[in-house]
XYZ file of C-alpha atoms in Angstrom:
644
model
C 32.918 -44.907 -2.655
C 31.722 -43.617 -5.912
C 28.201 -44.098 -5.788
C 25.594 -41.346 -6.428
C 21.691 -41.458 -5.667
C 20.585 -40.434 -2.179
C 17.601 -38.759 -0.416
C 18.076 -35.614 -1.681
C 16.242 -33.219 0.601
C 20.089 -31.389 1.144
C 23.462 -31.424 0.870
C 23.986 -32.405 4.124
C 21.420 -35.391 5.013
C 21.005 -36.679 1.408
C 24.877 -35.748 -0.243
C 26.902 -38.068 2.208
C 28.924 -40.734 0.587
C 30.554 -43.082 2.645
C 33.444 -44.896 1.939
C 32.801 -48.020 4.356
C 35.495 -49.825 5.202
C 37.710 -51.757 8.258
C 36.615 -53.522 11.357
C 36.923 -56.778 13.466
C 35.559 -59.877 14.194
C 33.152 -60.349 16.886
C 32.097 -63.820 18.396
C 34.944 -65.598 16.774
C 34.335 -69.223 15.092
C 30.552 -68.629 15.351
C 29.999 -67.196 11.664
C 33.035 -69.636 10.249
C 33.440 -69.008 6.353
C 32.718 -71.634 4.271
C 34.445 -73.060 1.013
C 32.989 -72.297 -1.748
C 32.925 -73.874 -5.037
C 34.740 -72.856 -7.659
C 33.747 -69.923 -9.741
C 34.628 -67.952 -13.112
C 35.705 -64.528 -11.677
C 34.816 -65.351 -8.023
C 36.992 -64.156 -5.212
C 36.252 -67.287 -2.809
C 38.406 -69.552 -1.023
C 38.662 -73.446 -2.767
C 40.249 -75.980 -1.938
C 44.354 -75.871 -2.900
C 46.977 -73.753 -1.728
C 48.502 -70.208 -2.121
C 51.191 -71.652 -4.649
C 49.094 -73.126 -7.396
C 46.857 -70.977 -9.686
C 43.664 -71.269 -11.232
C 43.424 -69.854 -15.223
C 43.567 -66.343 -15.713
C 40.568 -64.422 -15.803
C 39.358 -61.054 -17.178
C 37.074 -60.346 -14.207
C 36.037 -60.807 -10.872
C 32.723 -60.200 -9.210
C 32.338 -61.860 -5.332
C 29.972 -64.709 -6.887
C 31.290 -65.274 -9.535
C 28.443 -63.298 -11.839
C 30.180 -61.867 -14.686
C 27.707 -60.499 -17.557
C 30.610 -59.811 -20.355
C 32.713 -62.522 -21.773
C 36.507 -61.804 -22.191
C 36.143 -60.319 -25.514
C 33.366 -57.888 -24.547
C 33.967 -54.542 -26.871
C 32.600 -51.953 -24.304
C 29.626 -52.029 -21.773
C 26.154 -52.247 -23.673
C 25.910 -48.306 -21.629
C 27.852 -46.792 -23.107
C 27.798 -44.992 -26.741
C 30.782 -46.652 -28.280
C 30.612 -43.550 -30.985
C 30.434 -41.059 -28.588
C 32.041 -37.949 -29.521
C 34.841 -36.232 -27.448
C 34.674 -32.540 -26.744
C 32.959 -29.985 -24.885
C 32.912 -29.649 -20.882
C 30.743 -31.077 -18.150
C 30.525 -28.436 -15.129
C 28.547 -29.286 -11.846
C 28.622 -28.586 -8.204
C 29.944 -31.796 -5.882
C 27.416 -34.555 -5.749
C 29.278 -36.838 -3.633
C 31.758 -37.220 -1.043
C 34.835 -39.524 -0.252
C 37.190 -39.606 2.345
C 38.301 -36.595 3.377
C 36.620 -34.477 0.629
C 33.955 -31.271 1.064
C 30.960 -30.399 -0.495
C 32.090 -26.211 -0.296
C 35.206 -26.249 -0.571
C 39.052 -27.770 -0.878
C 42.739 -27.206 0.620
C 44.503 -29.954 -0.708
C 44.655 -32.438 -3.665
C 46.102 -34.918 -1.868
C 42.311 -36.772 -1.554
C 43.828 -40.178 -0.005
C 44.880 -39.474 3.566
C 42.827 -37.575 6.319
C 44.927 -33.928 6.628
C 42.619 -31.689 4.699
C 39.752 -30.826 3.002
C 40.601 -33.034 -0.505
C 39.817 -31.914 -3.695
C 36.569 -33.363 -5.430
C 37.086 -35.258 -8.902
C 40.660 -36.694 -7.975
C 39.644 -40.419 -8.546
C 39.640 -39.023 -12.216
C 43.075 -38.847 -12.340
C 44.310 -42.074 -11.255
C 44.093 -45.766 -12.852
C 43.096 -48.979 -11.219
C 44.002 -52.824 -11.491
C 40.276 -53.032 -12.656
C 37.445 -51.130 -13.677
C 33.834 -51.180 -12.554
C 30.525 -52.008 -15.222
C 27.676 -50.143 -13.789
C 25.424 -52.389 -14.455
C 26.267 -55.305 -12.287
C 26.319 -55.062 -8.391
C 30.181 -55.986 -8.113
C 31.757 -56.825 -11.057
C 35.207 -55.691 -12.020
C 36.992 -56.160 -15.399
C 41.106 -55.481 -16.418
C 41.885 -52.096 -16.881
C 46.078 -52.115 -15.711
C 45.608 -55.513 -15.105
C 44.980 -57.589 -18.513
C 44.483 -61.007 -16.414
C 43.865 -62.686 -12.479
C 44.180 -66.183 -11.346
C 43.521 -67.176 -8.112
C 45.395 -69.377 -5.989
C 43.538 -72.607 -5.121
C 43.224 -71.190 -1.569
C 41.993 -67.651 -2.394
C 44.431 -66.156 -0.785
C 46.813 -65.083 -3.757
C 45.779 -62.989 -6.564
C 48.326 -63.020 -9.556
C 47.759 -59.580 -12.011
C 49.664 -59.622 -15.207
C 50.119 -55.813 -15.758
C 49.375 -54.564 -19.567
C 52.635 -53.451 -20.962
C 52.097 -50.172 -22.496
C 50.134 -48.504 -19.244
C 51.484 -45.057 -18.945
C 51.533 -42.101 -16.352
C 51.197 -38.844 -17.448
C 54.495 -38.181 -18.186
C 54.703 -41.192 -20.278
C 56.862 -43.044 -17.629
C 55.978 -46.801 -17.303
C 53.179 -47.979 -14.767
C 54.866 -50.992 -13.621
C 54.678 -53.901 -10.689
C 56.629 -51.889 -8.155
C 54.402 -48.736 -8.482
C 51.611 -51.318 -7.515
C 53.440 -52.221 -4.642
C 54.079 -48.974 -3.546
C 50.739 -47.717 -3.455
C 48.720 -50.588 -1.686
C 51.857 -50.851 1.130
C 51.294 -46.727 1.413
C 47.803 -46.759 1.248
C 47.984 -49.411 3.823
C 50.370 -47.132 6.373
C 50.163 -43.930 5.381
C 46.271 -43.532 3.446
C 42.914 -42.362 4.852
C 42.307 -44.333 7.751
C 39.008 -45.865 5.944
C 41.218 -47.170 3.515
C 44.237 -48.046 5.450
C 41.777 -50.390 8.031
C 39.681 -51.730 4.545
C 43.091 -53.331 3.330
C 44.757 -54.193 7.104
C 44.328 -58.064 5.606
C 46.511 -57.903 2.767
C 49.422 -59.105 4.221
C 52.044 -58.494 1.551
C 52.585 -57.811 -2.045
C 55.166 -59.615 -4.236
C 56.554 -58.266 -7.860
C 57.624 -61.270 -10.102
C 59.134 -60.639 -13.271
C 58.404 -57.308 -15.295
C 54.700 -57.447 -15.607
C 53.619 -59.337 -12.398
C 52.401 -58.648 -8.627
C 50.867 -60.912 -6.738
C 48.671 -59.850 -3.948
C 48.901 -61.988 -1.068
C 46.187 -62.567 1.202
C 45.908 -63.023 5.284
C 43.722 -66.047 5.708
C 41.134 -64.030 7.655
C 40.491 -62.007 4.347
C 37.304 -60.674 3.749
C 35.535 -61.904 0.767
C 35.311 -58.401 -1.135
C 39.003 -57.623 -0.165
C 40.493 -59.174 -3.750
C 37.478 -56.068 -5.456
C 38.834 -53.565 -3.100
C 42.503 -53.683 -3.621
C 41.208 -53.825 -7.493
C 39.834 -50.760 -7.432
C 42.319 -48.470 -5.534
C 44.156 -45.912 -6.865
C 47.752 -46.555 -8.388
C 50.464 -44.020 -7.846
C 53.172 -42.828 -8.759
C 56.476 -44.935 -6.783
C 59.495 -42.351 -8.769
C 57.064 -39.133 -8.440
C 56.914 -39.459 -4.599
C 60.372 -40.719 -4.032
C 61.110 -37.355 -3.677
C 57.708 -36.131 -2.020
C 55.765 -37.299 1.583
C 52.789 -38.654 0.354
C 50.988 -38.032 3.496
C 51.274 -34.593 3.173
C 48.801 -31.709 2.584
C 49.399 -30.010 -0.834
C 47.552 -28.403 -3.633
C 50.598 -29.571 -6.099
C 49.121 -31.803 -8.708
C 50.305 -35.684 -8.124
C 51.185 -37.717 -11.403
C 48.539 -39.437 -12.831
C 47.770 -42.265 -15.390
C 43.773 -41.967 -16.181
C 41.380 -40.179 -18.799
C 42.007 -37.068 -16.951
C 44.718 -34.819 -15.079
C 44.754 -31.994 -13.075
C 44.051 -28.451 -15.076
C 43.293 -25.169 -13.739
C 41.822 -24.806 -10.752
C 41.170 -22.254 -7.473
C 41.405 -22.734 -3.884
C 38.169 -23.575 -2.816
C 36.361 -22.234 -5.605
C 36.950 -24.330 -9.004
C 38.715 -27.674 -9.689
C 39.036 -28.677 -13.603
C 40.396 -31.724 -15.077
C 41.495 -31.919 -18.431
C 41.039 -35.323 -21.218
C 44.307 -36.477 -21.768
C 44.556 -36.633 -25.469
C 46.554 -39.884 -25.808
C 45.709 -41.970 -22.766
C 47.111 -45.385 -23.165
C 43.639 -47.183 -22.011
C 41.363 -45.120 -24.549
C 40.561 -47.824 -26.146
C 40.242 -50.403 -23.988
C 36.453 -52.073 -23.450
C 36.474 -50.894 -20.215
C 36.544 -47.300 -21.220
C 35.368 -46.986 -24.871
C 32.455 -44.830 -25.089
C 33.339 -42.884 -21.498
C 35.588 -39.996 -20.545
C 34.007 -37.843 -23.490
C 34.087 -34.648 -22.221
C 37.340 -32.205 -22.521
C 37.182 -30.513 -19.476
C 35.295 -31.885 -16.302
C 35.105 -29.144 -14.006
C 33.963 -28.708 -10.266
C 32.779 -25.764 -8.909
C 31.885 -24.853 -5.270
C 29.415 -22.720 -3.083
C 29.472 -21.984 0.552
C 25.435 -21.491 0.245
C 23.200 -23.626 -1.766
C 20.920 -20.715 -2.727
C 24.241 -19.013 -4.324
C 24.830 -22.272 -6.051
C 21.481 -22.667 -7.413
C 21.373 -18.766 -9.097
C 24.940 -19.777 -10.211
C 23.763 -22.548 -12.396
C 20.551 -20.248 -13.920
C 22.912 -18.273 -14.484
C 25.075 -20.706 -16.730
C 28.391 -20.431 -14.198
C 28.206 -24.537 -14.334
C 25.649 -26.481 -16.489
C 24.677 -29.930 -14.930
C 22.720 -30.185 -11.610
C 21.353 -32.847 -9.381
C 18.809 -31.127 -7.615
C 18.723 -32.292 -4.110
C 16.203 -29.852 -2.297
C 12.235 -30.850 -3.138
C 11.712 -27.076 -2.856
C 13.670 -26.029 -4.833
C 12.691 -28.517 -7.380
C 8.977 -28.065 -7.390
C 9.098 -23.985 -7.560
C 13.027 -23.073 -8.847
C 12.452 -24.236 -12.205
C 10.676 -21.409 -13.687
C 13.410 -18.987 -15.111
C 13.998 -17.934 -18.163
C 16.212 -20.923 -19.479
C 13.254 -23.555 -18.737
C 10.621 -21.789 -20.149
C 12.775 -21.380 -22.911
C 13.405 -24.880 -23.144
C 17.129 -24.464 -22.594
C 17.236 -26.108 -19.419
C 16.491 -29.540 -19.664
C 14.892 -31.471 -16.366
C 14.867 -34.969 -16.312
C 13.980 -37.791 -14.335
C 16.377 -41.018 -13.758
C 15.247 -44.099 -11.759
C 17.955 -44.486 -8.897
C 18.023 -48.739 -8.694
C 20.384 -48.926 -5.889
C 20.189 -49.002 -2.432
C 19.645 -45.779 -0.813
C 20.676 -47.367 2.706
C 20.296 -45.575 5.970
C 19.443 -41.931 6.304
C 18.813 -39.491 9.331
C 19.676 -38.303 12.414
C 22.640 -40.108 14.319
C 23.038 -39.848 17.658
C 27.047 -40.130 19.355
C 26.478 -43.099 21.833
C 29.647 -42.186 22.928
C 27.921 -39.332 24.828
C 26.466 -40.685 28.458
C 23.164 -38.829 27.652
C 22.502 -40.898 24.332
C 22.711 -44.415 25.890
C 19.956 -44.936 27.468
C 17.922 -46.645 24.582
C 15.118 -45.238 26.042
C 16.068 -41.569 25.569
C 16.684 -42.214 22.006
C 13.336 -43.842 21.522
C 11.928 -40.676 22.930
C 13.840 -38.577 20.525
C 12.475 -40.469 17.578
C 8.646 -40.267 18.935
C 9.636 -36.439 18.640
C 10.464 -36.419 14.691
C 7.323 -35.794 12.776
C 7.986 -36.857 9.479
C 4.447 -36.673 7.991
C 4.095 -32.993 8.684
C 7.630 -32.332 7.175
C 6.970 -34.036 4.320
C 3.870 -32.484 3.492
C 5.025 -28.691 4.596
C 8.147 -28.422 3.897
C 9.053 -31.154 0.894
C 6.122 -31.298 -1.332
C 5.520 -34.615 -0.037
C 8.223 -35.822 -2.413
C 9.473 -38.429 -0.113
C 9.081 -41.820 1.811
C 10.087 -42.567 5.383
C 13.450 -44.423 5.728
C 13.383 -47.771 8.112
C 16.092 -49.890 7.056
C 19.777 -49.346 7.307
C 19.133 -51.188 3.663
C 16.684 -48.836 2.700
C 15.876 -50.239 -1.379
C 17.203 -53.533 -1.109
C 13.899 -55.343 0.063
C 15.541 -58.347 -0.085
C 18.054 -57.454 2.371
C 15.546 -55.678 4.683
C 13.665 -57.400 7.793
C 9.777 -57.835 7.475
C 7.404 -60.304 9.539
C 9.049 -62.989 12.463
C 12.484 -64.216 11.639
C 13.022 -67.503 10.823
C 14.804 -70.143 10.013
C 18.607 -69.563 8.838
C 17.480 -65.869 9.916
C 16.544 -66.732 13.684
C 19.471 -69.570 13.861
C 21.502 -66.341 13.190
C 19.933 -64.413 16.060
C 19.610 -67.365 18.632
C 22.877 -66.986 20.212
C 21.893 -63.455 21.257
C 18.640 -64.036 22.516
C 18.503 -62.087 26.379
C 21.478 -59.737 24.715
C 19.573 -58.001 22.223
C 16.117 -56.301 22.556
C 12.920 -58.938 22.799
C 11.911 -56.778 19.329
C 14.546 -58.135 17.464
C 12.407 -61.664 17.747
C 9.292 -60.245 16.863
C 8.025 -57.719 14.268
C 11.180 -55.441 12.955
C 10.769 -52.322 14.372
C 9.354 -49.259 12.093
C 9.165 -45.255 13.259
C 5.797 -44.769 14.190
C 3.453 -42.319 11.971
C 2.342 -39.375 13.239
C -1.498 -37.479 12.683
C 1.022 -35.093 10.571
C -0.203 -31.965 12.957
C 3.349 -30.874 13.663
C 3.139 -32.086 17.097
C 1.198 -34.937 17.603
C 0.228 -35.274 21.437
C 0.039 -38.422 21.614
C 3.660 -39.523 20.541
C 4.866 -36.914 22.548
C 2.881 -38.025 25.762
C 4.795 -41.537 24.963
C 8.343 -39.649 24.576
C 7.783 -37.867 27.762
C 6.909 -41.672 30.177
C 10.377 -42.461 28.380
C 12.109 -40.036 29.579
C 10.397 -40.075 32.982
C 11.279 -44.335 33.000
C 14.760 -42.994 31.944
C 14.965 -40.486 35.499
C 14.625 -36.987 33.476
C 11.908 -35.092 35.379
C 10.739 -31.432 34.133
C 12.468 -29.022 36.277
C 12.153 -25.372 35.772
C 10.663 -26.296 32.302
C 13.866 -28.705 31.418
C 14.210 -32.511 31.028
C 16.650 -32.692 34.362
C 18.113 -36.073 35.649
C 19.063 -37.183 39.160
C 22.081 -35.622 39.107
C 20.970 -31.955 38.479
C 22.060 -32.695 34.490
C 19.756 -31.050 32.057
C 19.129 -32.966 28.757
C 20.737 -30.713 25.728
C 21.424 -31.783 22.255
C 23.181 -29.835 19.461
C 22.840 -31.017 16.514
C 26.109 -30.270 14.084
C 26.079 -28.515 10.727
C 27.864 -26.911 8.343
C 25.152 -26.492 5.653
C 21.603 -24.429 6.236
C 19.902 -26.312 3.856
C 17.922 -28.739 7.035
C 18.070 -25.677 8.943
C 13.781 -25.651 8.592
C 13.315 -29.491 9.068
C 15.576 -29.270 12.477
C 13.926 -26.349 13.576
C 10.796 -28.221 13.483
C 12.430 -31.129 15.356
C 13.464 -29.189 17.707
C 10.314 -26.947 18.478
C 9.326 -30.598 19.696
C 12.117 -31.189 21.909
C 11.434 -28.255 23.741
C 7.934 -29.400 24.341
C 9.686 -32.785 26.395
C 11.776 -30.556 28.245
C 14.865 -30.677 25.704
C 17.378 -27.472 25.083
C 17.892 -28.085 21.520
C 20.063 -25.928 19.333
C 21.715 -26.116 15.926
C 25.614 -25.552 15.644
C 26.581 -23.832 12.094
C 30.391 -24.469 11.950
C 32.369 -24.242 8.608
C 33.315 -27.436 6.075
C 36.932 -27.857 7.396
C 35.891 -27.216 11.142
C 33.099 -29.500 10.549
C 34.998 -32.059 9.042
C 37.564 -32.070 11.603
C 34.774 -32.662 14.764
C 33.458 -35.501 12.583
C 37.225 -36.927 12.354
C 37.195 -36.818 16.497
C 33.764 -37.372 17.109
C 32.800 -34.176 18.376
C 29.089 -33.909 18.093
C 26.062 -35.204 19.786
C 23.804 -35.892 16.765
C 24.916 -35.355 13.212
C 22.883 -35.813 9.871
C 24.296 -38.580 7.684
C 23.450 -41.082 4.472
C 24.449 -44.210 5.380
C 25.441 -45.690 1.602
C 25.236 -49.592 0.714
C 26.028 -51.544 -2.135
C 24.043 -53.872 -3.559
C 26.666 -56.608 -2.299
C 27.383 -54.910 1.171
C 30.739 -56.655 3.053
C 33.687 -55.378 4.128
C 32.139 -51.440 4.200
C 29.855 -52.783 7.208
C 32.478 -52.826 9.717
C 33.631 -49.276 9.019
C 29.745 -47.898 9.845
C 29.083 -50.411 12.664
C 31.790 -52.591 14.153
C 33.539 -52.377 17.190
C 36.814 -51.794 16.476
C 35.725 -48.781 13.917
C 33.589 -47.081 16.755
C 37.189 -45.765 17.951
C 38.957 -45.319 14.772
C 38.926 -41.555 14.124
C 37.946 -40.730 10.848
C 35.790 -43.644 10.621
C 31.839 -43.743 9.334
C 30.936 -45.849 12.486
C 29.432 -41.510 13.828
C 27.020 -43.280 16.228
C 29.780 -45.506 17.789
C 27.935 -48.852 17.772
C 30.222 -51.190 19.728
C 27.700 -54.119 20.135
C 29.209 -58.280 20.455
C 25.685 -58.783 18.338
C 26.245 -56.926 15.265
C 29.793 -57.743 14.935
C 28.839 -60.883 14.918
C 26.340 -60.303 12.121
C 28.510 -57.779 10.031
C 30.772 -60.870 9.955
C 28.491 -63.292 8.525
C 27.721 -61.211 5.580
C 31.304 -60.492 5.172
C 31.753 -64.278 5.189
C 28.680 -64.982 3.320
C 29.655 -67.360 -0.550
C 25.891 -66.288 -1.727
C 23.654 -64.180 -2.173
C 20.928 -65.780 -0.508
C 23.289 -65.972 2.978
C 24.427 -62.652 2.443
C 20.480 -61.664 2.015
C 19.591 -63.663 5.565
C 22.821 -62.194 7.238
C 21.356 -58.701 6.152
C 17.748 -58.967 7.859
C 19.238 -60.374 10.627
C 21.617 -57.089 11.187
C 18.926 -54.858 9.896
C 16.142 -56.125 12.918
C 19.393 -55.810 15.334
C 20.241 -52.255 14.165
C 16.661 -50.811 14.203
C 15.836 -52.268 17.752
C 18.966 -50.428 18.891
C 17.553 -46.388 17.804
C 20.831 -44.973 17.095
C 19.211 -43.056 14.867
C 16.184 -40.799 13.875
C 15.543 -42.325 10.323
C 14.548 -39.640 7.623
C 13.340 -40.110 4.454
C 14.457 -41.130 0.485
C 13.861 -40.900 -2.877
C 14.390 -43.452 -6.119
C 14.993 -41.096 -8.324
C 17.357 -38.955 -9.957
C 16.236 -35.615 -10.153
C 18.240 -33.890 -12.643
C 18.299 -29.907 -14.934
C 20.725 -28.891 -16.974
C 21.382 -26.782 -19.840
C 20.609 -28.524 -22.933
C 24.370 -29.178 -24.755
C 24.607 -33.063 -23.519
C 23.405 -36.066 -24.885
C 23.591 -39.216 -22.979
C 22.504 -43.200 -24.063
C 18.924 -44.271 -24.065
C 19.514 -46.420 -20.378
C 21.844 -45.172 -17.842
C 23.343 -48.057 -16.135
C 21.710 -49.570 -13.206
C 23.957 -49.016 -10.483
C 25.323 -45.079 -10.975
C 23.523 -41.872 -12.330
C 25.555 -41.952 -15.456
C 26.749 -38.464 -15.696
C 28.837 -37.619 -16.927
C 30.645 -41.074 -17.340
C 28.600 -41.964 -20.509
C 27.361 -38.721 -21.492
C 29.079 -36.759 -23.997
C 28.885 -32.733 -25.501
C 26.181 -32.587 -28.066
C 27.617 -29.155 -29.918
C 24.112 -29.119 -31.870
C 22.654 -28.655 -29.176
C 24.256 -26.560 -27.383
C 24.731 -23.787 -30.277
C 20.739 -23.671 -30.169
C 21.164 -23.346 -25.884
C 23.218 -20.500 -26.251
C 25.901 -22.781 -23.878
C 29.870 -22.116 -24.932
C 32.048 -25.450 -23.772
């Protein structure tokens, strides 16, 4: 859920994060999982049973890949020196679960009531900790050790004894248990369906829980349940934890819960004597005193905010804005820094999806007339500087996990069973959005969109796209951000050349989030986000069983025997090369189906910010970096003019 880096035309296309999770298997016993062998740190089924365990380990990655041996001092990152002080103040970058990018009701940021607080992941500790610069690796963090039972199924953590909440009570085995079986019951319903497959957890002795496994398990379940949030068991004894509140839980991380504003301003403060300062996993991060959030209903507000020093650190996300906002006083003084950061990972799908749901959208070849309609070239050129490149892949940045030429081998013996139930394209060349002459409104696409539509039974009537049944064709597409207001304007000033009432619905961040949680829309603007070792998030964005599940990131409501078939055999893949394979497969699958108007992306971090920060030579590969490993550089910011 925590991963940065996307298109960054606007808040609304390019900021999505998506916490992908849940699903079920489709075309069962054809994508069987296979035992694996045996591997330092890897969460794969052996040979054995649930009883006996393996030695204990400090990591676990889902191959088995671990870069830093058990005695590892800190990641190479990080700035073990770094100093602690200062603040680091930004607008949201990212959402997860049921937060907002404008605003906040609650700080409760774990179920699906509310509009959750950004920055609460701060607060809370984990089994494990993430290094950045591996695609999956975890490392202890409450957990000192894991073994593995020789089936895979049981995962034994021997709890460090001095963790500590925030009111210096002990964070033992039963506040694990508490918070996985909640989470599981009670949590977002992302999470709750991500961890449906642990079946139960057991506390042995004082410093012991053992995660038990159902034998269906996904093979990145063991590095999800790692990397959830541990409450509290004694703090909400007394308290519902499903409920909506802006009363600040108990925490045990770097950071708790400071001052903050309804809607306006979140802060967390360092906790001066957190028990796991020193620990490898988070020497040289957390070096700020104050991380603060602030938020803005308009993103031309926000933007004067930050020249005007009300927050310091920006990632700008508008190419406008980019190539001809920077010239205030603070740049040309050199106070404002702007800086350019490769973004290595996966910027996965982004665009337009439409609600298959909705009787008008399935008719495939409606929605191939609706993408013949999207001229990217001229909005690229007009409108973003010609910043960006045109999206095809649902693993858009992972070329080894996106289709190209004929499948074959293990790729077609994936597909085979499908062939006559998915398009004929899905055999052939993958499929890639056509390119326009860039005019605006290139004729000859649109002639092509309007014999779809015709083959589809919309005939113009009185001007409108009308089928046999008197129905006109009408889209609205739903937003709660103006930011894309110009690029679907343009979009649209093409619909209405096929025929197509097009409009643009402006509804608030609480309203919007709450027609997203019931699937209220007809097309919606989303970022798609993938790891670089994609599993168990697939079936939340395309299976099945998540095309019902309300809340869910499955917006277009694919609910196709193929694809679950394929999400399973990369959640079942023990490599990388089959998980690789299982990906083109699913990509050529998902692109002949045009759920979606793919947009654009960008590989870069595009960052400003008022020069007080200093930050290590590399970032690390997989996350922007900031401000995890940067720290307050008081030099500097005495010559900025920038108070902490």
């Amino acid at each position: 859920m925590k991963r940065p880096a996307d298109l960054r035309e606007s808040r609304i296309l390019t900021r999505r994060q998506t916490l992908v999770y849940a699903g079920a298997a489709a075309a069962a016993g054809l994508f069987a999982p296979r035992v694996a062998r045996a591997q330092e740190g890897a969460p794969t089924a052996v040979d054995g049973d649930s009883k006996t365990f393996g030695p204990e380990r400090h990591g676990l990655s889902a191959f088995g890949d671990l870069k830093y041996a058990p005695d590892f001092k800190s990641f190479d990152y990080v700035r073990p020196d770094a100093p602690k002080a200062g603040t680091f103040s930004q607008i949201p970058p990212n959402r997860e679960l049921n937060q907002s990018f404008s605003t906040f009701n609650t700080l409760n940021a774990y179920i699906l009531k509310g509009d959750g607080a950004q920055g609460m992941g701060l607060t809370f500790d984990t089994l494990m900790a993430r290094a950045n610069d591996e695609p999956d690796a975890l490392y202890g963090l409450l957990a000192r050790s894991v073994a593995v039972s020789g089936d895979g199924l049981a995962y034994r953590f021997r709890l460090r004894p001095e963790a500590r909440f925030h009111d210096g009570s002990r964070l033992g085995p039963e506040d694990v248990k508490w918070s996985f079986e909640t989470l599981k019951t009670k949590g977002h319903p992302l999470v709750a369906q991500a961890i449906r497959d642990l079946d139960r957890v057991d506390v042995e002795g004082d410093d012991t829980v053992v995660l038990r496994l159902s034998p269906k398990r996904t093979r990145d379940l063991p590095l999800t349940l790692a990397a959830l949030p541990i409450f509290s068991k004694a703090y909400y004894s007394t308290k519902p934890f499903d409920a909506s509140t802006l009363e600040p839980p108990l925490g045990s991380s770097a950071y708790k819960i400071g001052r903050f504003e309804q809607g306006r301003f979140i802060e967390f403060d360092r906790v001066e004597d957190y028990w796991a300062k020193d620990l490898a996993v988070n020497v040289g991060q957390a070096n700020f005193d104050k991380v603060r959030f602030e938020f803005f209903r308009d993103r031309d507000v926000g933007f004067e905010a930050f020249k005007a020093r009300a927050y310091l650190f920006r990632e700008e996300f508008t190419s406008r804005t980019w190539a001809t906002g920077y010239d205030f006083p603070g740049v040309r003084d050199k106070k404002v820094i702007r800086e350019t950061l490769p973004d290595l990972t996966p910027s996965g799908g982004q665009g337009w999806f439409f609600n298959l749901r909705r009787k008008k959208f399935q008719d495939p070849r409606v929605r191939e007339a609706l993408n013949l309609a999207f001229d990217f070239e001229w909005m690229n050129r007009n409108l973003m500087f010609g910043a960006y490149k045109r999206t095809v892949s649902v693993f858009q940045g992972a070329p080894e996990m996106m289709a190209s030429g004929v499948a074959q081998g293990a790729e077609l013996a994936l597909l085979e069973p499908f062939r006559g139930r998915v398009p004929d394209e899905v055999f052939g060349e993958p499929h890639v959005p056509p390119v326009s002459d860039g005019s605006g409104q290139d004729r000859t696409l649109l002639r092509q969109a309007q014999k779809l539509l015709r083959d589809a039974g919309y005939v113009a009537k009185d001007g409108r796209a009308t089928n046999a049944d008197g129905e006109a064709l009408t889209i609205e597409f739903l937003e709660f951000d103006p930011g894309l207001d110009p690029h679907v304007s343009a979009f649209i000033k093409n619909l209405k050349v096929l025929g197509i009432e097009a409009n643009i619905r402006q509804v608030d961040a609480a309203q919007y989030q709450q027609r997203m949680n019931a699937f209220d829309y007809d097309v919606v603007s989303q970022r798609m986000s993938m790891s670089a070792t994609p599993g168990e998030g697939l079936r939340q964005v395309y299976s099945s069983e998540s095309a019902t599940l309300p809340g869910s990131q499955n917006v277009s409501g694919i609910a196709d025997p193929a694809v679950d078939a394929l999400v399973e055999a990369i959640v079942a893949a023990q490599s990388r090369d089959d998980l690789d394979v299982a990906a083109r497969a699913l990509d050529r699958v998902l692109r002949a189906l045009r759920n979606w108007v793919p947009a654009w992306y960008k590989d870069s971090h595009t960052l400003a910010y008022w020069d007080a920060y200093g930050h290590p030579p590399e970032k690390p590969r997989y996350v922007r970096g900031a401000p995890e490993t940067w720290w307050w550089d008081a030099d500097k910011a005495e010559k900025a003019g920038v108070k902490a």
